[in-house]
Amino acid sequence: MLRSKTFLKKTRTGGVMKIVREHYLRDDIGCGASGCAECGAAHGGPALEPRPQDQASSLWPRPHYLLPDTNVLLHQIDVLEDPAIRNVIVLQTVLQEVRNRSAPVYKRIRDVTNNQEKHFYTFTNEHHRETYVEQEQGENANDRNDRAIRVAAKWYNEHLKKMSAENQLQVIFITNDRKNKEKAVEEGIPAFTCEEYIKSLTANPELIDRLACLSEEGNEIESGKIIFTEHLPLSKLQQGIKSGIYLQGTFRASRENYLEATVWIYGDTEENKEIIVQGLKHLNRAIHEDVVAVELLPKSQWVAPSSVVLQDEGQLEDDVDKEEERAHMLKTAINEKMLKPTGRVVGIIKRNWRPYCGMLSKSDIKESRRHLFTPADKRIPRIRIETRQASVLEGRRIIVAIDGWPRNSRYPNGHFVRNLGDVGEKETETEVLLLEHDVPHQPFSQAVLSFLPKMPWSITENDMKNREDLRHLCVCSVDPPGCTDIDDALHCRELTNGNLEVGVHIADVSHFIRPGNALDQESARRGTTVYLCEKRIDMVPELLSSNLCSLRCDVDRLAFSCIWEMNHSAEILKTRFTKSVINSKASLTYAEAQMRIDSATMNDDITISLRGLNKLAKILKKRRIEKGALTLSSPEVRFHMDSETHDPIDLQTKELRETNSMVEEFMLLANISVAKKIHEEFSEHALLRKHPAPPPSNYEILVKAAKSKNLEIKTDTAKSLADSLDRAESPAFPYLNTLLRILATRCMMQAVYFCSGMDSDFHHYGLASPIYTHFTSPIRRYADIIVHRLLAVAIGADCTYPELTDKHKLADICKNLNFRHKMAQYAQRASVAFHTQLFFKNKGIVSEEAYILFVRKNAIVVLIPKYGLEGTVFFEEKDKPKPQLIYDDETPSLKVEGTIFHVFDKVKVKIMLDSSNLQHQKIRMALVEPQIPGISIPNEISNMDINEPEEKRRKLEK
């Protein structure tokens, strides 16, 4: 049966176009119940159980299916995902509305419907002859959809009577819309609110905690005192932004101060790029990463960024007057130069809430169900939740979601989602850091895995099309020990004309991951492999990352090769790119490769190839540095794990060999060669990588620090910076140069991916290269897969597809990749920090030599070379007399009770684990030398002096 809709649409040129949409109605769409004789096998995919036994509801004890409306699906997804909730009918009407309103919830619903054990069934009611409804005259779209849902529920109950007259199987309509529920009951449809139904499941009381509390009236604090001004409606905000009364931007809360935030304003104007928001009322219930509208305050009310550290102590009572007092503390006496544009939040354009990890702060009131939840991320306010499991959840990491923030509540309201495990446990803390840094780490779905090649896999004749056979070449790979995802391999051989042929062979991942399929979409979403201390979160499934794409030795593998002809001075004479088949002759570690190069007795093909590569790499590096490439430094650490407990037993800085540099040089060269090629072919849509030059102000700290040691650092160009770093040597202080390079690294900007058609500045500052991209690690970086596809089209080895030459789509991909790479770095640092804590927890207190990296007003930041560890030594402590501190910003130096500290001074510190705050355990450092009475601590100090308070220790021992 065919229905058609006709409507008129105005075109850009002002004309009118008639559009006719055809809508097909069918009578062969199944109900989803697996025992239904009438429908037979009309439905595919997961089906409803013929006799659902799960939900023993006191409201409806008979067998039943659930049919939720759109708002229940949107707001109660945490309940629906619970294993206790099964046999749910998801209507097409509902699914389409959810898709339009929330992409994350839509994805979660799709995942649940694909889970066979949940028995969720998607019913295509909009194309079923008996359940399709036309929009009536004067009826809005919302009312039409509500009616469509009721019509489908009624049809189901009539249909199920035919199937199961004896077991009285029925559909229960779940809605929180009062009018819709009343109409459903009038029409004879069993209907309940989500809360009524969940509370009736007496066998699953824990589900009540997962209910989102949406009725703000019931959850507001009894005092009812209005704290915040009302948020303006979206229409008014949009008008205000258009007219320039309000500014739109992203709300970034402060980690140090819960009463302060910065709003990053959208647009190209340099003026008012950042707006400071100070004080509880001006923050007006905005949460970190929300898109907000702000009103600029008059200049007389502008403030300076606060240097005060304020943590929310989170009293349950809403003592707003006290908050006002604390806000006044922020307004310190400052000169006018420090004042920044200041504003207040007038409305929320888009909420960017996510589930938050943290811990429960149990209420002191006995039997209370209301408790405060403290997120691990200090930028997120505490959240008030209701739970009956407080005593079970205390001392555990849990996840909580925000439901809303009423005007008369000091904190937002939320609900419990799930329990992650005990605080401090390795698995729990790893899960927390992955969730907090938004690292996708769920196992790959069946839909994704279905696009993997079938095993046993071998290279076919079809695979050899447009591909060169290079299996005869003496190719080898050089990687860190234990590496299983080998992206790259190298070869070097002498040609008959006396020149050298050098090849970089990269795993041909794009051969296995085809554009647009589920495997490609998941790889694009993940963006990068994340390496934690003991765990690797792969971007692609293991079959590819550690097997079929990994260039292991003695197996045939598909590759993408970049081959140069060079003379012995490492000058490139010819460059060619080809898809290839290789057979690596050796998988070496950096140490093994170095040993071969240095050996006087080894002269086999692999060793000769390595020596040739190493010789050329040294020339390439020298030439790169002469052009102004920077050689910076950052202390990287390596943990040695106990084979049984998997706890770190040793912590050392990573040793870098010549072979590390050798591999790096050829990877850089390949990336530059490929960048030039894809930009030649696709000037508007090449995916490139740039590293912006830092603004001069970034270098102030480096220049001042060097000056304090009578050294001059020039920063006008990358070349002058590189040269002055090379000259900055002190025979009496050999480590000084490393410290300067570490400090220079901190001055740098972040390198980013971009689309060539959307930017004009391609320069890579750190590498002193006019153009650069990423080609050499497609197993662990999605950017490289796109670059491989571009290069394959450029050399005629593969066909193009629309998204590849759409610069706006490419810009969106770059935006996601930049975010994922940044989050991966943060997650890796958090993993190192956690394992460092474990190391010092087992090791106890140690004293080590350290160097001062930064001088602050009340502290020094030090680096301990032995462990590559950085930490802060504070000179002001709570409940202790304050020492005399004189800070000089120019030198920079800090005078503590007559002892002066400069940057790069050598000190001795004690390192210990501070467990006084269970959620934020941290490494604490205290000064041992130079000795300052009342500040330095003696060499002998017991663990008990710095560990948790007595009361907490007793709790933990129980």
Coordinates of C-alpha atoms in Angstrom, one line a residue, residues 188-427:
G188 CA -7.9 0.3 27.8
I189 CA -4.1 0.2 27.6
P190 CA -2.3 -0.8 30.8
A191 CA 0.0 2.2 31.5
F192 CA 2.3 3.2 34.4
T193 CA 5.0 5.8 35.0
C194 CA 8.6 4.5 34.9
E195 CA 8.9 5.1 38.7
E196 CA 5.7 3.2 39.5
Y197 CA 6.8 0.2 37.4
I198 CA 10.4 0.0 38.7
K199 CA 9.2 0.3 42.3
S200 CA 6.9 -2.6 41.6
L201 CA 9.8 -4.9 40.8
T202 CA 10.3 -6.1 44.3
A203 CA 13.0 -8.6 43.4
N204 CA 15.3 -5.8 42.0
P205 CA 15.2 -2.9 44.6
E206 CA 18.7 -1.7 43.3
L207 CA 16.9 -0.5 40.1
I208 CA 15.3 2.4 42.0
D209 CA 18.7 4.0 42.5
R210 CA 19.2 4.1 38.7
L211 CA 16.0 6.1 38.1
A212 CA 16.7 9.6 36.8
C213 CA 14.9 12.1 39.0
L214 CA 13.1 14.4 36.6
S215 CA 10.4 16.1 38.6
E216 CA 12.4 19.0 40.0
E217 CA 9.8 20.1 42.5
G218 CA 10.1 16.9 44.5
N219 CA 13.9 17.0 44.5
E220 CA 14.4 20.6 45.6
I221 CA 15.7 21.2 49.0
E222 CA 12.9 21.9 51.5
S223 CA 14.0 25.5 52.2
G224 CA 12.8 26.5 48.7
K225 CA 15.0 29.6 48.7
I226 CA 15.8 30.6 45.2
I227 CA 19.6 30.7 44.8
F228 CA 20.0 31.1 41.0
T229 CA 18.5 33.3 38.4
E230 CA 16.3 31.6 35.8
H231 CA 18.0 30.5 32.5
L232 CA 16.7 32.4 29.5
P233 CA 14.9 30.3 26.9
L234 CA 16.8 29.3 23.8
S235 CA 14.9 31.7 21.5
K236 CA 15.9 34.7 23.6
L237 CA 19.5 33.5 23.8
Q238 CA 19.7 33.1 20.0
Q239 CA 18.2 36.6 19.5
G240 CA 20.7 38.1 22.1
I241 CA 23.7 36.3 20.5
K242 CA 22.6 37.6 17.0
S243 CA 22.3 41.2 18.3
G244 CA 25.6 41.0 20.3
I245 CA 24.0 41.4 23.8
Y246 CA 25.2 37.9 24.7
L247 CA 28.2 35.9 23.7
Q248 CA 28.3 32.1 23.0
G249 CA 31.1 29.9 24.2
T250 CA 32.3 26.8 26.0
F251 CA 32.2 26.8 29.8
R252 CA 35.5 25.6 31.3
A253 CA 35.5 25.2 35.0
S254 CA 38.7 25.7 37.1
R255 CA 40.4 22.7 38.7
E256 CA 41.8 24.9 41.5
N257 CA 38.8 27.0 42.3
Y258 CA 35.2 25.8 42.3
L259 CA 33.9 29.4 42.3
E260 CA 35.7 30.4 39.0
A261 CA 35.4 29.4 35.4
T262 CA 36.4 30.7 31.9
V263 CA 34.1 30.8 28.9
W264 CA 35.9 30.4 25.6
I265 CA 34.0 32.5 23.1
Y266 CA 33.3 31.3 19.6
G267 CA 34.3 33.4 16.6
D268 CA 37.4 35.0 15.1
T269 CA 37.5 38.1 17.2
E270 CA 40.6 38.3 19.4
E271 CA 38.8 40.7 21.8
N272 CA 37.0 39.0 24.6
K273 CA 38.2 35.6 23.5
E274 CA 38.1 34.4 27.1
I275 CA 35.6 35.7 29.6
I276 CA 36.1 35.0 33.4
V277 CA 33.0 34.0 35.4
Q278 CA 33.4 34.3 39.2
G279 CA 31.0 33.5 42.1
L280 CA 28.3 30.9 42.5
K281 CA 25.4 33.1 41.2
H282 CA 27.3 34.2 38.1
L283 CA 28.3 30.6 37.3
N284 CA 24.5 29.9 37.4
R285 CA 24.5 26.1 37.2
A286 CA 26.7 25.8 34.2
I287 CA 28.8 22.6 34.2
H288 CA 32.3 22.0 32.6
E289 CA 32.1 21.7 28.8
D290 CA 28.5 23.1 28.5
V291 CA 27.9 25.5 25.7
V292 CA 26.6 28.7 27.4
A293 CA 25.5 32.2 26.7
V294 CA 27.2 34.9 28.8
E295 CA 26.5 38.5 29.4
L296 CA 29.5 40.8 29.7
L297 CA 29.6 42.8 32.9
P298 CA 30.5 46.5 32.9
K299 CA 34.2 47.2 33.2
S300 CA 33.8 48.4 36.7
Q301 CA 32.9 44.9 37.7
W302 CA 35.8 43.1 35.9
V303 CA 38.0 40.9 37.9
A304 CA 41.4 39.2 37.7
P305 CA 42.0 35.4 37.6
S306 CA 42.2 34.3 41.2
S307 CA 45.5 32.9 42.6
V308 CA 43.5 31.4 45.5
V309 CA 43.0 27.6 45.7
L310 CA 39.5 26.9 46.8
Q311 CA 38.1 23.4 47.2
D312 CA 34.4 22.8 47.8
E313 CA 34.0 21.2 51.2
G314 CA 30.5 20.2 50.2
Q315 CA 28.4 20.8 53.3
L316 CA 24.9 19.3 52.8
E317 CA 23.2 22.5 53.9
D318 CA 23.0 25.2 51.3
D319 CA 24.9 28.0 53.1
V320 CA 25.0 30.4 50.2
D321 CA 26.0 33.3 52.3
K322 CA 29.2 31.5 53.1
E323 CA 29.8 31.0 49.4
E324 CA 29.4 34.8 48.9
E325 CA 32.0 35.4 51.5
R326 CA 34.4 33.0 49.7
A327 CA 33.7 34.8 46.4
H328 CA 34.9 38.0 48.0
M329 CA 38.2 36.3 48.9
L330 CA 38.8 36.0 45.2
K331 CA 38.8 39.7 44.6
T332 CA 42.3 40.3 45.7
A333 CA 44.0 43.7 45.3
I334 CA 45.5 43.8 41.8
N335 CA 46.6 46.4 39.3
E336 CA 44.3 47.2 36.4
K337 CA 46.5 45.4 33.8
M338 CA 45.5 42.1 35.4
L339 CA 41.7 42.7 35.0
K340 CA 40.1 40.5 32.4
P341 CA 36.7 40.7 30.6
T342 CA 34.2 39.3 33.1
G343 CA 30.6 38.0 32.7
R344 CA 27.8 36.0 34.0
V345 CA 26.0 32.9 32.6
V346 CA 22.4 33.8 31.4
G347 CA 21.5 30.6 29.8
I348 CA 22.5 27.1 28.6
I349 CA 22.6 26.5 24.8
K350 CA 23.7 22.8 25.0
R351 CA 24.4 20.6 28.0
N352 CA 27.4 18.4 27.6
W353 CA 26.9 16.1 30.6
R354 CA 28.4 12.7 30.7
P355 CA 28.4 9.9 33.3
Y356 CA 30.9 10.9 36.1
C357 CA 33.2 8.7 38.1
G358 CA 33.8 9.4 41.8
M359 CA 32.9 8.5 45.3
L360 CA 30.0 8.8 47.7
S361 CA 30.2 11.3 50.6
K362 CA 27.8 9.5 52.9
S363 CA 25.4 11.7 54.8
D364 CA 25.8 12.0 58.6
I365 CA 22.1 11.7 59.0
K366 CA 21.2 8.1 60.0
E367 CA 19.0 6.2 57.6
S368 CA 19.2 9.1 55.1
R369 CA 18.8 8.2 51.5
R370 CA 20.1 11.5 50.2
H371 CA 23.9 11.7 49.9
L372 CA 26.5 13.8 48.1
F373 CA 28.6 12.3 45.3
T374 CA 32.1 13.8 44.8
P375 CA 33.3 13.5 41.2
A376 CA 37.0 12.5 40.6
D377 CA 37.2 15.5 38.2
K378 CA 37.5 18.6 40.4
R379 CA 35.9 20.7 37.7
I380 CA 32.5 19.0 38.2
P381 CA 30.3 20.1 41.2
R382 CA 29.2 17.6 43.8
I383 CA 25.9 15.8 42.8
R384 CA 23.1 15.0 45.1
I385 CA 21.8 11.5 44.7
E386 CA 19.3 9.2 46.4
T387 CA 20.4 5.7 47.2
R388 CA 19.6 2.8 49.6
Q389 CA 23.0 1.3 49.1
A390 CA 25.1 4.0 50.8
S391 CA 26.9 1.7 53.2
V392 CA 27.8 -0.7 50.4
L393 CA 29.0 2.1 48.1
E394 CA 31.2 3.9 50.7
G395 CA 34.9 3.5 49.8
R396 CA 34.1 2.5 46.2
R397 CA 34.3 4.1 42.9
I398 CA 30.9 4.6 41.4
I399 CA 29.4 6.3 38.3
V400 CA 26.6 8.9 38.6
A401 CA 24.7 10.7 35.9
I402 CA 23.2 14.3 36.3
D403 CA 19.4 14.6 35.8
G404 CA 18.9 18.4 36.4
W405 CA 19.8 21.4 38.5
P406 CA 16.9 23.2 40.1
R407 CA 17.1 27.0 40.8
N408 CA 16.8 26.5 44.6
S409 CA 19.4 23.7 45.0
R410 CA 23.1 24.3 45.7
Y411 CA 24.0 21.1 43.8
P412 CA 22.6 19.3 40.8
N413 CA 20.5 16.2 41.2
G414 CA 21.5 12.9 39.7
H415 CA 21.2 9.1 40.0
F416 CA 23.5 6.2 40.6
V417 CA 24.5 4.3 37.4
R418 CA 26.9 1.5 38.5
N419 CA 29.5 0.4 40.9
L420 CA 33.1 0.2 39.5
G421 CA 34.8 -1.5 42.5
D422 CA 37.0 -0.7 45.5
V423 CA 39.0 2.5 45.4
G424 CA 42.8 2.0 44.9
E425 CA 42.4 -1.4 43.1
K426 CA 44.2 -1.6 39.8
E427 CA 41.3 -2.7 37.6

